[in-house]
Amino acid sequence: MIKNSVLPGIAQITMKLSVIIRAIRGNIYFIAVLFIFLFCSLSLFLRSSRTIQSNTISMVDVILGLQWGDEGKGKIVDYFAPKYDVIARFQGGPNAGHTLYVQNKKVVLHQIPSGIFHEKNINLIGNGVVLDPVILRRECESVASFGIDYRKNLFISERTHIILPTHRALDKASELSKGSDKIGSTLKGISPAYMDKTGRNGIRVGDLLDKSFTTQYIRLRLKHQRLLDSLNFHEDILSWEEEFLDSVDFLRQFNIVNGEYFINDKIRDGKKVLAEGAQGSMLDVDFGTFPFVTSSNTISAGVCTGLGIAPQKIREVMGVTKAYCTRVGSGPFPSELHDGTGEELRKIGNEFGATTGRPRRCGWMDLVSLKFACMINGVTKLIMTKADVLDAFQELKLCGEYIVDNKKTTQVPFQMNKVSIEPVWQTFKGWNKDITTIKDQESLPVEMKEYVQHINEYLGVGIKYISNGPGRDQLIEID
Ligand code: GDP
Ligand code: IMO
Ligand code: MG
């Protein structure tokens, strides 16, 4: 039965097939064209999807500070630099002081990216930076004394704004006029230079190559002089000016590039870029403890505007935090310690400003502001520095809540300087032993592991590296 019913079916299929084959033979040219068309469409589709993919490959990682600056960014950038092709500063200026140890010598970089001592790295000063030619020249001389040919691997964006001698004078005048409300600026001319940028008056590095530079300079200098006169401020600018104009000549001989094409071409060619932040998130002009902040966007969003990189190119945001907290200059600092413990942190941590030498204010780690910083930066990895400074303490504290005007909160308030903030402490047992020679996470003291675990859980982001000394080799990777 089965055989009889199957046989006619097979015959039918065979007949249909032979009809189809005959039809194909008759339309062989049509079929060939159809096949070629399908093949071309498929390969075009595959190629375009590959292009889309390669355009969205994230090639830019960021290292930035999560507190009030001086978290140890310089050391961390110098450590990671060999894994990257380009190291780029995207904001700030000579207010920054990034400390590295090269050939066992201490070097403080203010404007040059911290990849400069690795000959393979290309270093870019991005458009978001404000640049003082005088300080740059001095820094270049210092770098050259280590045998580094900075003319080969240092590039400057033509859109980078220049700090003039009168910007420095205006910074001083502005601070003086504020009296006890002064910001505690580094007096490097940062705020006046950024004001001229947003006020659309500033002079850019590319303008130095233009015939109109002298006219532009004189016009702006006169404007500044009128402002200084109105503030009744007198400074011998002429003596600064001579050095400035010499340094401008020096700057003209640099690799001045169109930074945004420069960096995007590198990314397209598969090069890896590391963006180096200056200052810290709590000094960000929008999200920091305003008005006690710097004048740039120090957070990860600043990478896009400060280099000309699209947001989807950013991959890792590595946030650097000290194992405790410091701040230099005025402004709110909820976890500050005004007692002997604060003094001890300053002494052991050698907490004196790398740019101005001022003593840094010290306190325990503030998890409320740190969580806020992780949120606004989109931090993907945490790096905790200066953990060894806590070696001497029997007891450690973390601030996990604020009492703001008698109410408990885990949020950073709007006007931190106008409300009373009291920290709520959690106490931990200190490890109380020397960790500076430890090389692997297994050997870390159990008390430290508990301290770190609490921080990780509170922040919802993991500490992936612990720095246990200023040296290049003192960094422990955590699984
Ligand atoms: P940056 O501005 O973030 O680069 O930091 P600074 O260079 O202004 O300040 C950090 C200071 O801490 C420098 O003197 C570094 O040499 C030092 N430092 C960095 N990491 C460590 C660490 O893990 N332990 C100790 N003891 N010092 C460190
Ligand atoms: P790095 O990159 C610590 C602080 C100043 C002042 C405020 C405004 O080394 O971490 P400004 O000169 O910008 O007008 O000063 O910001 N400040 C820093 N504090 N580290 C820095 O940079 C800083 N750069 C500026 O002390 O309170
Ligand atoms: Mg510093």
XYZ file of C-alpha atoms and ligand atoms in Angstrom:
535
model
C 0.000 0.000 0.000
C 2.695 2.354 1.044
C 4.757 1.606 -2.063
C 1.792 2.213 -4.382
C 0.940 5.608 -2.867
C 4.565 6.828 -2.809
C 5.403 5.913 -6.416
C 2.943 8.291 -8.155
C 4.147 11.053 -5.801
C 7.764 10.536 -6.858
C 6.760 10.525 -10.522
C 4.914 13.807 -10.004
C 7.919 15.440 -8.316
C 10.263 14.199 -11.075
C 7.924 15.677 -13.700
C 7.778 19.035 -11.903
C 11.552 19.059 -11.566
C 12.097 18.386 -15.252
C 9.657 21.253 -16.069
C 11.640 23.557 -13.775
C 14.975 22.445 -15.307
C 13.627 23.085 -18.801
C 12.404 26.532 -17.676
C 15.792 27.307 -16.147
C 17.560 26.215 -19.372
C 15.323 28.587 -21.283
C 16.074 31.477 -18.889
C 19.685 30.706 -18.138
C 20.772 34.302 -18.804
C 18.063 35.680 -16.532
C 19.063 33.283 -13.754
C 22.775 34.182 -14.154
C 21.984 37.911 -13.896
C 19.767 37.263 -10.862
C 22.571 35.265 -9.211
C 25.177 37.975 -9.872
C 22.777 40.602 -8.526
C 22.160 38.603 -5.347
C 25.901 37.983 -4.898
C 26.765 41.682 -5.319
C 23.999 42.782 -2.931
C 25.169 40.299 -0.321
C 28.812 41.356 -0.537
C 27.849 45.057 -0.443
C 25.716 44.408 2.628
C 28.536 42.535 4.365
C 31.068 45.239 3.539
C 28.833 48.071 4.773
C 28.017 46.242 7.984
C 31.776 45.747 8.497
C 32.343 49.502 7.939
C 29.634 50.371 10.427
C 31.255 47.981 12.882
C 34.761 49.398 12.411
C 33.437 52.950 12.758
C 31.929 52.094 16.109
C 34.859 50.142 17.517
C 35.583 51.917 20.772
C 39.233 52.778 20.793
C 39.465 55.473 23.430
C 39.979 54.799 27.125
C 40.000 57.523 29.751
C 41.899 57.983 33.000
C 40.558 60.743 35.214
C 40.377 61.847 38.836
C 37.233 61.274 40.922
C 37.962 63.569 43.865
C 39.457 67.079 44.091
C 42.549 66.340 41.985
C 45.984 64.924 42.843
C 44.672 61.354 42.971
C 47.845 60.049 41.309
C 46.655 60.245 37.686
C 50.171 60.954 36.393
C 51.602 57.736 37.789
C 48.655 55.697 36.514
C 48.801 57.165 32.979
C 52.560 56.572 32.874
C 51.944 52.936 33.951
C 49.307 52.249 31.282
C 50.952 54.299 28.505
C 52.831 51.354 26.906
C 49.463 49.693 26.158
C 48.403 52.713 24.034
C 49.598 54.536 20.913
C 48.357 58.043 21.703
C 48.102 59.822 25.063
C 45.973 62.975 24.915
C 45.231 65.722 27.434
C 41.703 67.043 26.888
C 41.233 69.883 29.427
C 42.888 71.997 32.083
C 46.258 73.612 31.805
C 49.302 74.297 33.940
C 47.116 74.235 37.066
C 47.683 70.454 36.840
C 50.746 68.827 38.362
C 51.146 65.159 37.461
C 53.997 63.392 39.234
C 55.939 60.543 37.637
C 59.150 58.774 38.517
C 61.512 58.404 35.568
C 64.955 56.861 35.987
C 64.278 57.124 39.736
C 63.903 60.896 39.416
C 60.723 62.763 40.263
C 59.202 64.707 37.363
C 56.099 66.899 37.561
C 54.255 67.465 34.286
C 51.852 70.377 34.013
C 50.829 70.470 30.371
C 52.595 67.668 28.545
C 50.697 64.356 28.613
C 52.142 61.707 30.919
C 53.039 59.382 28.020
C 55.976 61.563 26.991
C 58.625 59.324 28.531
C 57.611 56.331 26.400
C 59.223 56.833 23.012
C 56.554 54.772 21.239
C 53.736 57.056 22.445
C 52.409 59.988 20.500
C 51.282 62.751 22.870
C 48.608 65.268 21.992
C 47.666 68.485 23.761
C 44.016 68.758 22.762
C 41.837 71.742 21.905
C 40.166 71.630 25.342
C 43.433 72.526 27.083
C 44.576 76.091 27.839
C 48.290 76.346 27.172
C 50.944 78.622 28.661
C 53.863 78.788 26.173
C 56.316 79.832 28.915
C 55.519 76.814 31.084
C 55.504 74.551 28.029
C 59.020 75.628 27.059
C 60.350 74.978 30.570
C 58.655 71.596 30.645
C 60.084 70.654 27.255
C 63.581 71.493 28.495
C 63.039 69.289 31.540
C 61.762 66.387 29.374
C 64.707 66.816 26.965
C 67.139 66.410 29.877
C 65.959 62.761 30.014
C 67.006 62.278 26.397
C 63.441 62.553 25.061
C 63.051 64.131 21.628
C 59.728 65.896 22.291
C 59.717 67.380 18.789
C 59.073 63.874 17.472
C 56.264 62.737 19.750
C 54.484 65.833 21.045
C 51.677 67.397 19.013
C 49.470 70.391 19.782
C 46.018 71.113 18.434
C 45.725 74.379 16.529
C 42.478 75.045 18.391
C 44.140 75.014 21.851
C 43.719 78.395 23.571
C 46.758 80.298 24.800
C 47.290 81.697 28.293
C 48.702 85.239 28.078
C 50.687 87.036 30.800
C 47.666 89.281 31.354
C 45.511 86.176 32.026
C 47.814 85.362 34.921
C 47.573 88.942 36.202
C 43.770 88.852 35.907
C 43.667 85.573 37.867
C 45.616 87.226 40.680
C 43.460 90.365 40.558
C 40.246 88.338 40.664
C 41.411 86.277 43.658
C 42.505 89.406 45.515
C 39.174 91.090 44.884
C 37.330 88.090 46.384
C 39.105 88.451 49.728
C 38.220 85.625 52.123
C 35.915 84.094 49.494
C 38.856 83.383 47.178
C 38.801 80.128 45.223
C 42.393 79.250 46.064
C 43.323 79.244 42.389
C 46.760 78.076 41.298
C 47.079 81.591 39.740
C 48.126 80.147 36.384
C 45.578 82.210 34.464
C 43.164 79.306 33.924
C 39.853 81.022 34.583
C 40.589 84.223 32.560
C 41.844 82.096 29.632
C 38.678 79.949 29.587
C 36.583 83.131 29.972
C 38.210 84.507 26.824
C 37.477 81.216 25.063
C 33.768 81.185 25.928
C 33.622 84.984 25.536
C 34.995 84.451 22.004
C 38.045 86.655 22.465
C 40.824 84.127 23.009
C 43.886 83.468 20.866
C 44.542 79.914 19.712
C 47.792 78.104 18.944
C 46.929 78.101 15.233
C 46.618 81.908 15.334
C 50.345 82.149 16.120
C 51.051 81.184 12.515
C 48.749 83.887 11.216
C 49.932 87.358 10.119
C 47.254 88.950 12.276
C 48.633 87.472 15.520
C 50.368 90.683 16.711
C 47.233 92.784 16.124
C 45.095 90.138 17.876
C 47.521 90.036 20.797
C 47.727 93.825 21.234
C 43.947 94.171 21.065
C 43.366 91.527 23.752
C 46.192 92.797 25.926
C 44.668 96.301 25.900
C 41.291 94.879 26.851
C 42.901 93.019 29.744
C 44.784 96.146 30.823
C 41.504 98.071 31.062
C 40.088 95.277 33.247
C 43.185 95.263 35.458
C 42.965 99.045 35.834
C 39.313 98.774 36.822
C 40.335 96.305 39.547
C 43.095 98.721 40.554
C 45.641 95.938 40.092
C 49.208 96.666 39.037
C 51.707 94.070 37.946
C 54.957 94.336 35.981
C 53.583 92.551 32.926
C 56.381 93.822 30.671
C 58.919 91.501 32.275
C 56.559 88.497 31.812
C 55.820 89.570 28.279
C 59.398 89.266 27.022
C 59.586 85.629 28.105
C 56.098 85.033 26.714
C 56.954 86.336 23.240
C 60.168 84.256 23.151
C 58.142 81.196 24.123
C 55.576 81.972 21.429
C 58.424 81.715 18.883
C 59.371 78.387 20.433
C 55.749 77.195 20.188
C 55.567 78.134 16.495
C 58.193 75.488 15.730
C 56.068 72.708 17.214
C 54.007 70.035 15.500
C 50.829 72.096 15.334
C 48.064 69.894 13.972
C 44.371 69.824 13.344
C 43.759 67.811 16.520
C 40.348 66.413 15.649
C 41.407 64.962 12.273
C 44.727 63.885 13.786
C 43.102 61.806 16.525
C 40.189 60.463 14.472
C 42.608 59.330 11.739
C 44.574 57.475 14.409
C 41.396 55.827 15.706
C 40.382 54.847 12.149
C 43.818 53.292 11.658
C 43.202 51.097 14.705
C 45.480 53.010 17.095
C 44.630 52.994 20.789
C 44.061 56.324 22.492
C 44.265 57.087 26.201
C 42.687 60.386 27.288
C 44.350 61.848 30.390
C 42.242 63.984 32.681
C 43.499 66.782 34.867
C 42.033 67.972 38.177
C 39.150 65.849 39.484
C 35.396 65.404 39.084
C 34.579 67.476 42.186
C 36.425 70.393 40.547
C 34.341 70.132 37.356
C 32.874 73.520 36.425
C 29.348 72.061 36.106
C 29.261 69.244 38.655
C 31.924 70.167 41.182
C 31.611 72.195 44.373
C 30.803 75.408 42.468
C 32.093 78.122 42.667
C 35.128 76.408 44.251
C 36.009 74.560 41.067
C 38.272 74.921 38.078
C 37.022 76.332 34.775
C 36.815 73.227 32.582
C 34.801 70.028 32.322
C 37.044 67.535 34.029
C 34.620 64.612 33.591
C 34.509 62.020 30.805
C 32.155 64.172 28.699
C 35.051 66.639 28.413
C 36.964 64.055 26.356
C 34.529 64.528 23.454
C 34.648 68.313 23.387
C 38.300 68.532 24.394
C 39.590 66.267 21.636
C 36.851 66.100 19.023
C 36.004 62.454 19.692
C 32.462 61.086 19.375
C 30.949 59.621 22.576
C 30.554 56.106 21.170
C 34.330 55.870 20.692
C 34.857 55.863 24.464
C 35.340 52.400 25.950
C 36.755 52.241 29.482
C 36.496 55.128 31.931
C 39.093 54.419 34.597
C 38.454 56.546 37.661
C 41.323 57.228 40.024
C 40.670 57.765 43.724
C 42.962 57.976 46.687
C 42.323 55.508 49.530
C 41.463 58.648 51.518
C 40.681 62.176 50.361
C 42.487 65.482 49.846
C 41.737 68.937 48.551
C 43.967 71.926 47.905
C 42.451 75.416 47.824
C 39.176 76.605 49.324
C 35.704 75.064 49.201
C 33.526 72.364 50.737
C 35.138 69.100 51.832
C 32.640 67.127 53.945
C 35.012 64.376 55.091
C 37.867 66.738 56.008
C 39.647 66.013 59.293
C 40.810 68.996 61.310
C 42.496 66.836 63.924
C 45.703 64.870 64.429
C 44.528 62.120 62.045
C 44.251 64.663 59.211
C 47.711 65.909 60.096
C 49.057 62.344 60.042
C 47.499 61.665 56.608
C 49.187 64.822 55.273
C 52.546 63.870 56.783
C 52.583 60.212 55.723
C 51.010 60.924 52.335
C 53.354 63.878 51.769
C 50.283 65.888 50.846
C 51.724 69.098 49.462
C 50.618 70.446 46.066
C 52.743 69.375 43.076
C 52.091 72.742 41.348
C 52.025 75.257 44.198
C 53.570 73.381 47.152
C 50.540 74.311 49.288
C 49.606 71.829 52.071
C 46.644 69.717 51.007
C 43.618 69.416 53.275
C 43.109 65.745 54.259
C 40.242 63.488 55.329
C 38.814 59.979 55.054
C 37.366 58.700 51.788
C 33.994 60.248 50.933
C 31.812 57.555 49.312
C 28.883 59.933 48.717
C 30.854 62.208 46.392
C 32.733 59.227 44.935
C 29.476 57.513 43.924
C 28.290 60.787 42.398
C 31.577 60.987 40.431
C 31.187 57.372 39.233
C 27.673 58.229 38.008
C 28.514 61.387 36.038
C 31.627 59.836 34.484
C 30.239 56.375 33.735
C 33.228 54.844 35.513
C 33.854 51.256 34.409
C 36.930 50.538 36.556
C 38.318 52.023 39.730
C 41.953 52.520 40.571
C 42.751 53.168 44.223
C 46.031 54.952 44.907
C 48.078 55.686 48.027
C 46.682 52.646 49.866
C 50.096 52.355 51.577
C 49.484 55.686 53.318
C 46.841 53.902 55.426
C 49.377 51.273 56.601
C 50.039 53.189 59.815
C 46.430 53.466 60.968
C 44.802 51.116 63.534
C 41.355 52.276 62.485
C 39.982 53.569 59.170
C 36.783 55.437 58.408
C 34.574 55.880 55.371
C 31.866 58.490 54.927
C 28.762 56.756 53.495
C 26.123 59.404 54.250
C 25.869 63.129 54.849
C 23.661 64.856 57.372
C 22.575 67.970 55.494
C 20.656 70.498 57.540
C 19.711 67.717 60.001
C 18.574 65.247 57.330
C 20.468 62.132 56.251
C 21.231 61.810 52.553
C 23.425 59.834 50.170
C 23.237 62.571 47.513
C 25.593 65.459 46.859
C 23.641 68.659 47.664
C 23.347 71.579 45.228
C 25.072 74.372 47.153
C 27.571 72.419 49.183
C 29.161 75.621 50.456
C 25.905 77.044 51.769
C 24.547 74.083 53.762
C 25.948 72.436 56.851
C 27.229 68.966 55.989
C 28.162 66.444 58.636
C 29.699 63.134 57.568
C 28.284 59.831 58.863
C 31.209 57.484 59.454
C 31.603 53.749 59.157
C 34.613 52.384 60.987
C 36.912 49.607 59.767
C 39.853 47.827 61.320
C 43.136 48.944 59.764
C 45.616 46.374 58.396
C 48.444 48.139 60.170
C 51.309 46.582 58.232
C 53.632 47.568 55.407
C 52.068 46.780 52.007
C 54.580 48.633 49.810
C 56.387 45.493 48.612
C 53.280 43.392 47.904
C 53.024 42.335 44.255
C 49.830 40.230 44.106
C 46.305 40.481 45.457
C 46.529 37.204 47.414
C 49.143 38.754 49.689
C 47.018 41.781 50.571
C 45.949 41.897 54.253
C 42.470 40.564 54.952
C 41.432 43.877 56.590
C 42.289 45.650 53.354
C 40.220 43.188 51.336
C 37.238 43.965 53.593
C 37.779 47.722 53.195
C 37.939 47.348 49.411
C 34.917 45.035 49.273
C 32.814 47.572 51.168
C 33.840 50.333 48.728
C 33.067 48.131 45.718
C 29.636 47.226 47.059
C 28.760 50.817 47.948
C 29.847 52.204 44.568
C 28.683 49.319 42.403
C 31.979 49.534 40.505
C 35.021 47.407 41.230
C 38.492 48.509 42.286
C 40.663 46.835 39.636
C 44.057 48.209 40.648
C 45.565 49.195 43.968
C 48.600 51.454 44.030
C 50.862 50.772 47.005
C 53.623 53.311 46.453
C 54.682 56.079 44.060
C 56.930 53.811 41.950
C 56.025 52.550 38.470
C 56.094 48.947 39.686
C 53.875 49.526 42.728
C 50.494 48.628 41.282
C 48.537 45.470 42.101
C 45.929 44.113 39.704
C 42.718 42.808 41.309
C 40.529 40.131 39.667
P 47.953 63.799 39.953
O 47.819 65.268 39.850
O 46.644 63.108 40.030
O 48.841 63.207 38.907
O 48.664 63.519 41.363
P 49.920 64.322 41.964
O 51.127 63.959 41.211
O 49.598 65.770 42.098
O 49.935 63.771 43.432
C 50.030 62.411 43.718
C 51.249 62.202 44.636
O 51.175 60.908 45.195
C 52.570 62.231 43.875
O 53.567 62.726 44.719
C 52.840 60.758 43.546
O 54.207 60.468 43.405
C 52.293 60.112 44.789
N 51.732 58.752 44.600
C 51.024 58.249 43.558
N 50.598 57.007 43.839
C 51.044 56.727 45.081
C 50.890 55.595 45.943
O 50.249 54.607 45.638
N 51.490 55.673 47.172
C 52.197 56.769 47.584
N 52.734 56.754 48.798
N 52.350 57.846 46.797
C 51.763 57.826 45.569
P 45.827 67.883 39.050
O 45.657 67.651 37.593
C 44.368 69.730 42.716
C 42.275 73.552 42.316
C 42.957 74.766 42.891
C 41.761 75.612 43.261
C 40.773 75.313 42.140
C 40.786 76.342 41.018
O 47.241 67.957 39.479
O 45.005 66.943 39.842
P 42.465 77.004 39.080
O 43.934 77.222 39.085
O 42.016 75.921 38.190
O 41.712 78.271 38.872
O 42.119 76.559 40.586
O 41.146 74.056 41.617
N 43.090 72.782 41.340
C 43.657 71.611 41.623
N 43.701 70.899 42.777
N 44.915 69.225 41.594
C 44.839 69.905 40.430
O 45.265 69.383 39.254
C 44.241 71.175 40.410
N 44.037 72.120 39.474
C 43.323 73.085 40.046
O 43.732 74.449 44.002
O 41.196 75.137 44.451
Mg 48.426 67.004 40.852
